[in-house]
Amino acid sequence: MEIIEATKRGLPVLQADGILEAGGAAHGFSTRLGGVSQGMWAALNLGVSRGDDPDHVRENYRRFFAAIGADGARLATANQVHGDKVRVVTAADWKQDPYERADYEADGLMTDAPGVVLLIYAADCIPVLLYDPSRRVAAAVHAGWRGTAAGIAATAVERMREVYDCRPEDILAAVGPGIGPCCFETHEDVPNAMMTGVSAAALSHIKALESGKFSLDLKGINASLLERAGLDPKHIAVCGECTACLGERYWSHRRMGNNRGSMAAAIQLR
């Protein structure tokens, strides 16, 4: 599978060709292009806690959902805390307005309920969308470095297996835009956390630098975790673009700090 870009209704989105071909689920990753926000949030900010005009953000959502073919009447979000909890979304979690705050903490959402959009937010962290066309189950995962070290992508696959009887070999995965190894340089605490948490899955994606720091490929680690969880490598699409490098296309916390918007990743069973 591959991540492809398309401009739909004037708004560019990233999608996995395999999920598109499988049918049954609307999905996509946003960029920062094509919205109506102004000032430091221009143009497509989907973050509800960034200080942007709520009417602009709601219009951005309307455009994003239209571009990926989703019906935004029912939404599910979470208070993301950089952990490894994956929540089963039921009708009790549905809302109509992205500004209606969830009353639970999680960094992954999954459901077999058609019609509800699972939403996660990122601005350098790694967004992962999962879809099982056989069992008709979808999941959305936010994997920052802490969530990656905790193995949240693999946890989501295991939860799909436990709760919905999904077979990992049937699951399609899209790893969206996030910070790349070119820009994610850290001190030894981060690679140490990776080796403690996911060890072998991380080893080939950590590089020691002459500066004494380390470069990490978070997208590569998450893809390795998905493979180790039983996914067919051909069923994993990885976006190669670095959000910190491409400031004209993506929001980046590392590059911009708090003066920024947020991207979103979304998936909805039809």
mmCIF file of C-alpha atoms in Angstrom:
data_model
loop_
_atom_site.group_PDB
_atom_site.id
_atom_site.type_symbol
_atom_site.label_atom_id
_atom_site.label_comp_id
_atom_site.label_asym_id
_atom_site.label_seq_id
_atom_site.Cartn_x
_atom_site.Cartn_y
_atom_site.Cartn_z
ATOM 1 C CA MET A 1 0.000 0.000 0.000
ATOM 2 C CA GLU A 2 0.983 3.607 -0.499
ATOM 3 C CA ILE A 3 -0.055 7.011 0.818
ATOM 4 C CA ILE A 4 -1.399 9.139 -2.017
ATOM 5 C CA GLU A 5 -2.427 12.780 -2.190
ATOM 6 C CA ALA A 6 -5.550 14.112 -3.837
ATOM 7 C CA THR A 7 -7.146 17.535 -3.934
ATOM 8 C CA LYS A 8 -10.864 17.174 -3.421
ATOM 9 C CA ARG A 9 -13.241 20.127 -3.318
ATOM 10 C CA GLY A 10 -10.207 22.393 -3.262
ATOM 11 C CA LEU A 11 -8.591 20.779 -0.229
ATOM 12 C CA PRO A 12 -5.540 18.452 -0.344
ATOM 13 C CA VAL A 13 -5.781 15.258 1.719
ATOM 14 C CA LEU A 14 -3.592 12.192 2.146
ATOM 15 C CA GLN A 15 -5.119 8.710 1.957
ATOM 16 C CA ALA A 16 -4.021 5.076 1.713
ATOM 17 C CA ASP A 17 -4.726 3.587 -1.694
ATOM 18 C CA GLY A 18 -5.417 0.144 -0.195
ATOM 19 C CA ILE A 19 -8.120 1.466 2.122
ATOM 20 C CA LEU A 20 -9.676 3.344 -0.773
ATOM 21 C CA GLU A 21 -9.667 0.195 -2.894
ATOM 22 C CA ALA A 22 -11.127 -1.932 -0.094
ATOM 23 C CA GLY A 23 -14.114 0.401 0.204
ATOM 24 C CA GLY A 24 -16.329 0.626 3.234
ATOM 25 C CA ALA A 25 -14.453 3.385 5.067
ATOM 26 C CA ALA A 26 -13.903 7.084 4.504
ATOM 27 C CA HIS A 27 -10.512 8.185 5.795
ATOM 28 C CA GLY A 28 -7.762 10.738 5.434
ATOM 29 C CA PHE A 29 -5.021 12.903 6.910
ATOM 30 C CA SER A 30 -5.168 16.685 6.707
ATOM 31 C CA THR A 31 -2.422 19.155 5.893
ATOM 32 C CA ARG A 32 -2.473 22.840 6.847
ATOM 33 C CA LEU A 33 -3.705 23.844 3.376
ATOM 34 C CA GLY A 34 -7.158 24.697 2.105
ATOM 35 C CA GLY A 35 -9.015 26.093 5.120
ATOM 36 C CA VAL A 36 -10.404 29.448 6.213
ATOM 37 C CA SER A 37 -8.430 30.154 9.401
ATOM 38 C CA GLN A 38 -6.418 33.358 9.501
ATOM 39 C CA GLY A 39 -3.291 34.745 11.123
ATOM 40 C CA MET A 40 -0.958 32.218 12.725
ATOM 41 C CA TRP A 41 -3.589 29.497 12.182
ATOM 42 C CA ALA A 42 -3.841 29.973 8.418
ATOM 43 C CA ALA A 43 -5.275 28.097 6.707
ATOM 44 C CA LEU A 44 -6.566 24.638 7.727
ATOM 45 C CA ASN A 45 -6.398 24.418 11.495
ATOM 46 C CA LEU A 46 -8.382 21.528 12.966
ATOM 47 C CA GLY A 47 -7.231 21.983 16.555
ATOM 48 C CA VAL A 48 -9.971 23.042 18.956
ATOM 49 C CA SER A 49 -7.623 24.180 21.723
ATOM 50 C CA ARG A 50 -5.273 26.431 19.768
ATOM 51 C CA GLY A 51 -7.135 29.740 20.270
ATOM 52 C CA ASP A 52 -8.502 29.912 16.720
ATOM 53 C CA ASP A 53 -11.957 31.271 15.869
ATOM 54 C CA PRO A 54 -14.349 28.338 16.494
ATOM 55 C CA ASP A 55 -16.452 29.246 13.449
ATOM 56 C CA HIS A 56 -13.353 29.009 11.268
ATOM 57 C CA VAL A 57 -12.407 25.651 12.780
ATOM 58 C CA ARG A 58 -15.910 24.265 12.266
ATOM 59 C CA GLU A 59 -15.817 25.349 8.624
ATOM 60 C CA ASN A 60 -12.398 23.712 8.279
ATOM 61 C CA TYR A 61 -13.911 20.477 9.565
ATOM 62 C CA ARG A 62 -16.781 20.731 7.115
ATOM 63 C CA ARG A 63 -14.295 21.056 4.250
ATOM 64 C CA PHE A 64 -12.037 18.279 5.521
ATOM 65 C CA PHE A 65 -14.905 15.826 5.943
ATOM 66 C CA ALA A 66 -16.242 16.680 2.489
ATOM 67 C CA ALA A 67 -12.796 16.094 0.986
ATOM 68 C CA ILE A 68 -12.432 12.604 2.490
ATOM 69 C CA GLY A 69 -16.073 11.666 1.893
ATOM 70 C CA ALA A 70 -17.071 11.496 5.561
ATOM 71 C CA ASP A 71 -20.349 12.525 7.151
ATOM 72 C CA GLY A 72 -19.445 14.726 10.116
ATOM 73 C CA ALA A 73 -22.758 14.446 11.933
ATOM 74 C CA ARG A 74 -21.322 12.081 14.562
ATOM 75 C CA LEU A 75 -17.799 12.442 15.946
ATOM 76 C CA ALA A 76 -15.621 10.775 18.565
ATOM 77 C CA THR A 77 -12.466 12.340 19.981
ATOM 78 C CA ALA A 78 -10.355 11.822 23.112
ATOM 79 C CA ASN A 79 -8.252 13.808 25.522
ATOM 80 C CA GLN A 80 -4.858 12.719 24.189
ATOM 81 C CA VAL A 81 -2.267 12.210 26.908
ATOM 82 C CA HIS A 82 0.620 10.451 25.096
ATOM 83 C CA GLY A 83 -0.307 7.077 26.584
ATOM 84 C CA ASP A 84 -1.247 3.660 25.241
ATOM 85 C CA LYS A 85 -4.960 3.418 26.071
ATOM 86 C CA VAL A 86 -7.235 2.442 23.160
ATOM 87 C CA ARG A 87 -10.925 3.099 23.834
ATOM 88 C CA VAL A 88 -13.884 1.261 22.346
ATOM 89 C CA VAL A 89 -16.210 3.953 20.989
ATOM 90 C CA THR A 90 -19.939 3.436 21.526
ATOM 91 C CA ALA A 91 -22.995 5.638 20.988
ATOM 92 C CA ALA A 92 -22.407 7.188 24.434
ATOM 93 C CA ASP A 93 -19.223 8.799 23.064
ATOM 94 C CA TRP A 94 -20.749 10.378 19.977
ATOM 95 C CA LYS A 95 -20.983 14.144 19.634
ATOM 96 C CA GLN A 96 -21.907 16.631 16.932
ATOM 97 C CA ASP A 97 -19.478 19.470 17.623
ATOM 98 C CA PRO A 98 -15.671 19.051 17.675
ATOM 99 C CA TYR A 99 -15.635 21.608 20.493
ATOM 100 C CA GLU A 100 -17.601 19.286 22.780
ATOM 101 C CA ARG A 101 -14.846 17.898 24.988
ATOM 102 C CA ALA A 102 -14.542 14.186 25.663
ATOM 103 C CA ASP A 103 -14.665 13.189 29.332
ATOM 104 C CA TYR A 104 -12.049 10.425 29.037
ATOM 105 C CA GLU A 105 -8.347 10.111 28.281
ATOM 106 C CA ALA A 106 -7.087 7.921 25.463
ATOM 107 C CA ASP A 107 -4.692 7.997 22.523
ATOM 108 C CA GLY A 108 -6.538 5.435 20.437
ATOM 109 C CA LEU A 109 -10.161 4.996 19.410
ATOM 110 C CA MET A 110 -11.797 1.988 17.744
ATOM 111 C CA THR A 111 -15.303 1.004 16.708
ATOM 112 C CA ASP A 112 -17.452 -1.294 14.599
ATOM 113 C CA ALA A 113 -20.271 1.282 14.528
ATOM 114 C CA PRO A 114 -20.933 2.761 11.066
ATOM 115 C CA GLY A 115 -21.342 6.498 10.746
ATOM 116 C CA VAL A 116 -19.131 7.800 13.559
ATOM 117 C CA VAL A 117 -15.914 9.624 12.636
ATOM 118 C CA LEU A 118 -12.926 8.682 14.786
ATOM 119 C CA LEU A 119 -10.648 11.728 15.111
ATOM 120 C CA ILE A 120 -7.148 12.137 16.460
ATOM 121 C CA TYR A 121 -4.915 15.221 16.369
ATOM 122 C CA ALA A 122 -1.220 15.659 15.647
ATOM 123 C CA ALA A 123 1.427 18.241 14.826
ATOM 124 C CA ASP A 124 4.597 16.073 14.579
ATOM 125 C CA CYS A 125 3.311 13.019 16.456
ATOM 126 C CA ILE A 126 2.477 10.020 14.304
ATOM 127 C CA PRO A 127 -1.166 9.407 13.316
ATOM 128 C CA VAL A 128 -2.122 5.828 12.438
ATOM 129 C CA LEU A 129 -5.416 4.706 10.903
ATOM 130 C CA LEU A 130 -6.433 1.025 10.921
ATOM 131 C CA TYR A 131 -9.200 -0.674 8.966
ATOM 132 C CA ASP A 132 -10.333 -4.281 8.857
ATOM 133 C CA PRO A 133 -12.571 -4.656 5.771
ATOM 134 C CA SER A 134 -13.451 -8.222 6.753
ATOM 135 C CA ARG A 135 -14.791 -7.567 10.251
ATOM 136 C CA ARG A 136 -15.735 -3.953 9.441
ATOM 137 C CA VAL A 137 -13.750 -2.351 12.244
ATOM 138 C CA ALA A 138 -11.837 0.953 12.275
ATOM 139 C CA ALA A 139 -9.320 2.529 14.645
ATOM 140 C CA ALA A 140 -7.408 5.803 14.920
ATOM 141 C CA VAL A 141 -4.201 6.094 16.945
ATOM 142 C CA HIS A 142 -2.092 9.035 18.144
ATOM 143 C CA ALA A 143 1.509 7.891 18.589
ATOM 144 C CA GLY A 144 3.874 10.472 20.010
ATOM 145 C CA TRP A 145 7.268 9.225 21.106
ATOM 146 C CA ARG A 146 5.887 8.140 24.478
ATOM 147 C CA GLY A 147 2.960 6.333 22.871
ATOM 148 C CA THR A 148 5.316 4.771 20.352
ATOM 149 C CA ALA A 149 7.590 3.564 23.148
ATOM 150 C CA ALA A 150 4.523 2.115 24.870
ATOM 151 C CA GLY A 151 3.612 0.251 21.665
ATOM 152 C CA ILE A 152 0.194 1.832 21.176
ATOM 153 C CA ALA A 153 -0.017 0.833 17.485
ATOM 154 C CA ALA A 154 0.428 -2.833 18.396
ATOM 155 C CA THR A 155 -1.963 -2.407 21.322
ATOM 156 C CA ALA A 156 -4.638 -1.157 18.930
ATOM 157 C CA VAL A 157 -4.223 -4.250 16.748
ATOM 158 C CA GLU A 158 -4.422 -6.518 19.791
ATOM 159 C CA ARG A 159 -7.540 -4.715 21.037
ATOM 160 C CA MET A 160 -9.167 -5.107 17.618
ATOM 161 C CA ARG A 161 -8.431 -8.817 17.831
ATOM 162 C CA GLU A 162 -9.694 -9.177 21.391
ATOM 163 C CA VAL A 163 -12.864 -7.099 21.101
ATOM 164 C CA TYR A 164 -13.940 -7.659 17.509
ATOM 165 C CA ASP A 165 -12.203 -10.935 16.581
ATOM 166 C CA CYS A 166 -10.174 -9.188 13.875
ATOM 167 C CA ARG A 167 -7.350 -11.111 12.246
ATOM 168 C CA PRO A 168 -4.174 -8.978 12.049
ATOM 169 C CA GLU A 169 -3.452 -10.247 8.539
ATOM 170 C CA ASP A 170 -6.729 -8.653 7.371
ATOM 171 C CA ILE A 171 -6.009 -5.215 8.843
ATOM 172 C CA LEU A 172 -4.920 -2.317 6.611
ATOM 173 C CA ALA A 173 -2.790 0.411 8.192
ATOM 174 C CA ALA A 174 -2.014 3.968 7.140
ATOM 175 C CA VAL A 175 0.829 5.755 8.939
ATOM 176 C CA GLY A 176 0.327 9.436 8.273
ATOM 177 C CA PRO A 177 2.552 12.521 8.139
ATOM 178 C CA GLY A 178 4.712 13.162 11.193
ATOM 179 C CA ILE A 179 8.176 14.263 12.187
ATOM 180 C CA GLY A 180 10.926 12.372 10.389
ATOM 181 C CA PRO A 181 14.364 11.178 11.534
ATOM 182 C CA CYS A 182 15.835 14.191 9.738
ATOM 183 C CA CYS A 183 14.336 16.471 12.396
ATOM 184 C CA PHE A 184 13.644 14.280 15.429
ATOM 185 C CA GLU A 185 16.948 14.531 17.290
ATOM 186 C CA THR A 186 16.882 13.766 21.005
ATOM 187 C CA HIS A 187 19.021 13.016 24.005
ATOM 188 C CA GLU A 188 19.419 9.435 25.201
ATOM 189 C CA ASP A 189 16.213 9.397 27.275
ATOM 190 C CA VAL A 190 14.037 8.835 24.195
ATOM 191 C CA PRO A 191 16.010 5.949 22.627
ATOM 192 C CA ASN A 192 16.325 4.448 26.105
ATOM 193 C CA ALA A 193 12.542 4.553 26.460
ATOM 194 C CA MET A 194 12.171 2.909 23.047
ATOM 195 C CA MET A 195 14.569 0.118 23.896
ATOM 196 C CA THR A 196 12.849 -0.451 27.232
ATOM 197 C CA GLY A 197 9.371 -0.384 25.743
ATOM 198 C CA VAL A 198 9.556 -1.952 22.284
ATOM 199 C CA SER A 199 13.234 -2.990 22.044
ATOM 200 C CA ALA A 200 13.779 -4.903 18.804
ATOM 201 C CA ALA A 201 11.092 -2.994 16.898
ATOM 202 C CA ALA A 202 13.040 0.222 17.494
ATOM 203 C CA LEU A 203 16.638 -0.910 17.147
ATOM 204 C CA SER A 204 17.094 -0.381 13.404
ATOM 205 C CA HIS A 205 15.308 2.986 13.562
ATOM 206 C CA ILE A 206 17.665 4.666 16.052
ATOM 207 C CA LYS A 207 20.884 6.313 14.888
ATOM 208 C CA ALA A 208 23.628 7.790 17.048
ATOM 209 C CA LEU A 209 24.831 11.196 15.852
ATOM 210 C CA GLU A 210 28.262 12.780 16.124
ATOM 211 C CA SER A 211 26.757 15.484 18.325
ATOM 212 C CA GLY A 212 26.025 12.911 21.008
ATOM 213 C CA LYS A 213 22.312 13.024 20.288
ATOM 214 C CA PHE A 214 20.188 10.408 18.576
ATOM 215 C CA SER A 215 17.946 10.441 15.499
ATOM 216 C CA LEU A 216 14.742 8.393 15.623
ATOM 217 C CA ASP A 217 12.393 7.255 12.864
ATOM 218 C CA LEU A 218 9.054 7.169 14.698
ATOM 219 C CA LYS A 219 7.104 6.221 11.592
ATOM 220 C CA GLY A 220 9.472 3.343 10.956
ATOM 221 C CA ILE A 221 9.128 2.136 14.540
ATOM 222 C CA ASN A 222 5.330 2.210 14.317
ATOM 223 C CA ALA A 223 5.411 0.291 11.026
ATOM 224 C CA SER A 224 7.670 -2.298 12.666
ATOM 225 C CA LEU A 225 5.281 -2.572 15.606
ATOM 226 C CA LEU A 226 2.389 -3.199 13.222
ATOM 227 C CA GLU A 227 4.361 -5.920 11.434
ATOM 228 C CA ARG A 228 5.248 -7.561 14.733
ATOM 229 C CA ALA A 229 1.568 -7.429 15.660
ATOM 230 C CA GLY A 230 0.832 -9.601 12.626
ATOM 231 C CA LEU A 231 0.032 -7.173 9.818
ATOM 232 C CA ASP A 232 1.170 -8.044 6.317
ATOM 233 C CA PRO A 233 3.913 -5.529 5.371
ATOM 234 C CA LYS A 234 2.084 -5.040 2.070
ATOM 235 C CA HIS A 235 -0.896 -3.799 4.084
ATOM 236 C CA ILE A 236 1.054 -0.942 5.712
ATOM 237 C CA ALA A 237 1.328 2.445 3.986
ATOM 238 C CA VAL A 238 3.761 5.010 5.403
ATOM 239 C CA CYS A 239 3.819 8.705 4.542
ATOM 240 C CA GLY A 240 7.406 9.771 3.913
ATOM 241 C CA GLU A 241 6.898 13.495 4.481
ATOM 242 C CA CYS A 242 8.333 15.188 7.566
ATOM 243 C CA THR A 243 6.026 17.690 9.224
ATOM 244 C CA ALA A 244 8.935 19.653 10.707
ATOM 245 C CA CYS A 245 10.688 20.008 7.333
ATOM 246 C CA LEU A 246 7.646 21.049 5.331
ATOM 247 C CA GLY A 247 6.382 24.094 7.197
ATOM 248 C CA GLU A 248 4.351 25.325 4.255
ATOM 249 C CA ARG A 249 2.340 22.075 4.259
ATOM 250 C CA TYR A 250 2.114 20.915 7.861
ATOM 251 C CA TRP A 251 1.811 22.134 11.421
ATOM 252 C CA SER A 252 4.856 21.277 13.546
ATOM 253 C CA HIS A 253 5.125 21.689 17.303
ATOM 254 C CA ARG A 254 8.893 21.245 17.224
ATOM 255 C CA ARG A 255 9.311 23.994 14.647
ATOM 256 C CA MET A 256 6.526 26.380 15.718
ATOM 257 C CA GLY A 257 5.898 25.716 19.401
ATOM 258 C CA ASN A 258 2.430 26.675 20.601
ATOM 259 C CA ASN A 259 1.907 29.313 17.890
ATOM 260 C CA ARG A 260 0.345 26.853 15.473
ATOM 261 C CA GLY A 261 -2.682 24.860 14.469
ATOM 262 C CA SER A 262 -3.168 21.098 14.406
ATOM 263 C CA MET A 263 -3.737 18.463 11.771
ATOM 264 C CA ALA A 264 -6.296 15.681 12.129
ATOM 265 C CA ALA A 265 -6.591 12.079 10.998
ATOM 266 C CA ALA A 266 -10.055 10.632 10.572
ATOM 267 C CA ILE A 267 -11.724 7.350 9.680
ATOM 268 C CA GLN A 268 -15.440 6.495 9.420
ATOM 269 C CA LEU A 269 -17.113 3.202 8.613
ATOM 270 C CA ARG A 270 -19.724 3.688 5.948
#
